[in-house]
Amino acid sequence: LQSPGPDQSHRRLLWKQKNWGGMREEAINSILGYFGSIHPGTVGWCAGTPYMKNNNRGVPFVCHPEKPTLDILPWLTEGGIGSTQCPFDPDIIDQSLVLAKEEDPTFEFDDFCGECPFKDMGITCQKRMQYLIDKYSNAPLEAKNAVIKEDSGCEKER
């Protein structure tokens, strides 16, 4: 029993077209550009740096060297492009912590394991604590202490 040969009449093979290499390169660069992924070994890591060289075919520029070492990557170099895009702002950090504690009362407790299983009830220590807060209006600290008292496995070792 022999299989019939593949029917390729329904598609045009890219490599049979003139300048197929350039089209392939352009397609790959378009996909990478769309998803925003710039691997350090591809064109793009050097944009706006002295390592960017003009190119007259395909992409508008190339990087020399093509694959950088860690010391020349602009976003890893102190003061390089993008290194100060998100400067440390203590006010934003404080606001984030307040919001996180409102969302998850266990966030402020270093001695509580919220993701640990609570007894053999099929819930986590966090869920048990939240139940005590919701059902009995316990304060988060009071609920945490009650959960740890009921199940010592909910206490993190320091």
XYZ file of C-alpha atoms in Angstrom:
158
model
C 0.000 0.000 0.000
C 1.528 3.307 -1.057
C 0.432 6.744 0.061
C -0.145 9.330 -2.631
C 2.382 12.138 -2.830
C 1.575 15.381 -1.008
C -0.623 17.801 -2.925
C 1.141 21.161 -2.743
C -0.909 22.901 -5.410
C -3.032 24.689 -2.805
C -0.213 26.709 -1.303
C 2.695 28.776 -2.478
C 5.945 27.795 -0.881
C 7.736 30.794 0.553
C 11.194 29.601 -0.419
C 10.165 29.433 -4.089
C 9.371 33.147 -4.150
C 11.913 35.850 -4.933
C 13.425 37.481 -1.806
C 11.924 34.824 0.478
C 14.656 35.334 3.080
C 13.739 38.998 3.505
C 10.033 38.155 3.811
C 10.827 35.519 6.437
C 12.951 37.989 8.413
C 10.243 40.659 8.191
C 7.547 38.204 9.335
C 9.588 37.103 12.336
C 10.405 40.692 13.302
C 6.718 41.633 13.001
C 5.704 38.825 15.326
C 8.411 39.744 17.833
C 7.439 43.403 17.635
C 3.767 42.595 18.192
C 4.392 40.531 21.303
C 7.007 42.948 22.612
C 9.556 40.240 23.183
C 13.111 41.344 22.606
C 15.595 38.573 23.245
C 19.047 39.991 23.959
C 20.398 38.221 20.879
C 17.952 39.775 18.431
C 17.748 43.104 16.708
C 16.267 45.531 19.182
C 18.363 45.210 22.323
C 20.659 48.032 21.168
C 18.011 50.590 20.101
C 19.194 54.086 20.962
C 22.673 52.959 22.069
C 26.099 53.290 20.432
C 25.807 49.606 19.442
C 22.978 50.386 16.966
C 24.194 50.461 13.345
C 22.164 51.468 10.277
C 21.094 48.667 7.967
C 19.994 49.017 4.339
C 18.135 45.695 3.994
C 15.242 44.326 6.008
C 15.180 45.926 9.424
C 16.296 49.563 9.666
C 19.199 48.805 12.020
C 21.311 45.984 13.405
C 23.235 45.562 16.633
C 27.004 45.165 16.808
C 27.806 42.907 18.563
C 24.759 40.858 17.595
C 24.599 39.093 20.971
C 25.499 41.389 23.855
C 27.309 40.627 27.057
C 25.537 41.475 30.312
C 27.683 44.560 30.913
C 26.453 46.294 27.738
C 22.698 45.619 28.012
C 21.242 49.114 28.460
C 18.492 48.104 30.902
C 20.981 46.295 33.158
C 23.504 49.130 33.180
C 23.134 51.724 35.938
C 21.917 54.920 34.292
C 21.266 53.144 30.975
C 18.118 53.444 28.871
C 15.126 52.360 30.937
C 17.067 51.966 34.170
C 15.224 54.875 35.784
C 11.844 54.391 34.119
C 10.283 53.185 37.370
C 12.129 55.012 40.131
C 11.584 53.892 43.715
C 8.758 55.950 45.236
C 8.209 55.313 48.967
C 4.707 56.843 48.866
C 3.564 54.394 46.187
C 5.096 51.492 48.132
C 3.276 52.582 51.308
C -0.038 52.955 49.446
C 0.427 49.516 47.895
C 1.032 47.958 51.305
C -2.102 49.589 52.732
C -4.192 48.297 49.823
C -2.649 44.830 50.069
C -3.440 44.653 53.793
C -7.038 45.718 53.138
C -7.366 43.039 50.470
C -5.613 40.314 52.470
C -5.432 40.822 56.241
C -2.799 38.067 56.557
C -0.366 40.135 54.503
C 0.868 41.954 57.587
C 1.593 38.775 59.568
C 5.068 37.279 59.256
C 4.153 34.320 61.475
C 1.047 33.161 59.588
C 0.938 30.609 56.767
C -2.252 31.505 54.903
C -1.736 28.963 52.120
C -1.176 26.034 54.535
C -4.014 23.492 54.889
C -6.236 24.020 57.931
C -6.663 20.743 59.806
C -8.310 18.183 57.526
C -11.186 20.428 56.514
C -10.162 20.954 52.876
C -9.590 24.702 53.342
C -6.524 26.862 53.906
C -5.597 28.690 57.071
C -6.351 31.934 55.195
C -9.912 30.800 54.395
C -10.482 29.836 58.046
C -9.188 33.209 59.204
C -11.412 35.043 56.701
C -14.394 32.982 57.883
C -13.803 34.110 61.488
C -13.520 37.724 60.342
C -16.689 37.550 58.209
C -18.867 35.414 60.521
C -17.897 36.778 63.940
C -16.471 40.201 63.028
C -13.133 39.273 64.570
C -10.238 41.646 64.081
C -7.594 40.162 61.749
C -5.079 39.722 64.590
C -7.694 38.042 66.789
C -8.760 35.725 63.949
C -5.151 34.855 63.121
C -4.377 33.973 66.739
C -7.537 31.844 66.971
C -6.631 29.931 63.795
C -3.073 29.290 65.034
C -4.484 28.149 68.383
C -6.834 25.718 66.593
C -4.129 24.439 64.223
C -0.450 25.063 64.988
C 0.366 24.134 61.372
C -0.862 27.597 60.398
C 2.049 29.206 62.196
C 5.191 29.877 60.180
C 8.491 29.060 61.784
C 10.759 32.076 61.892
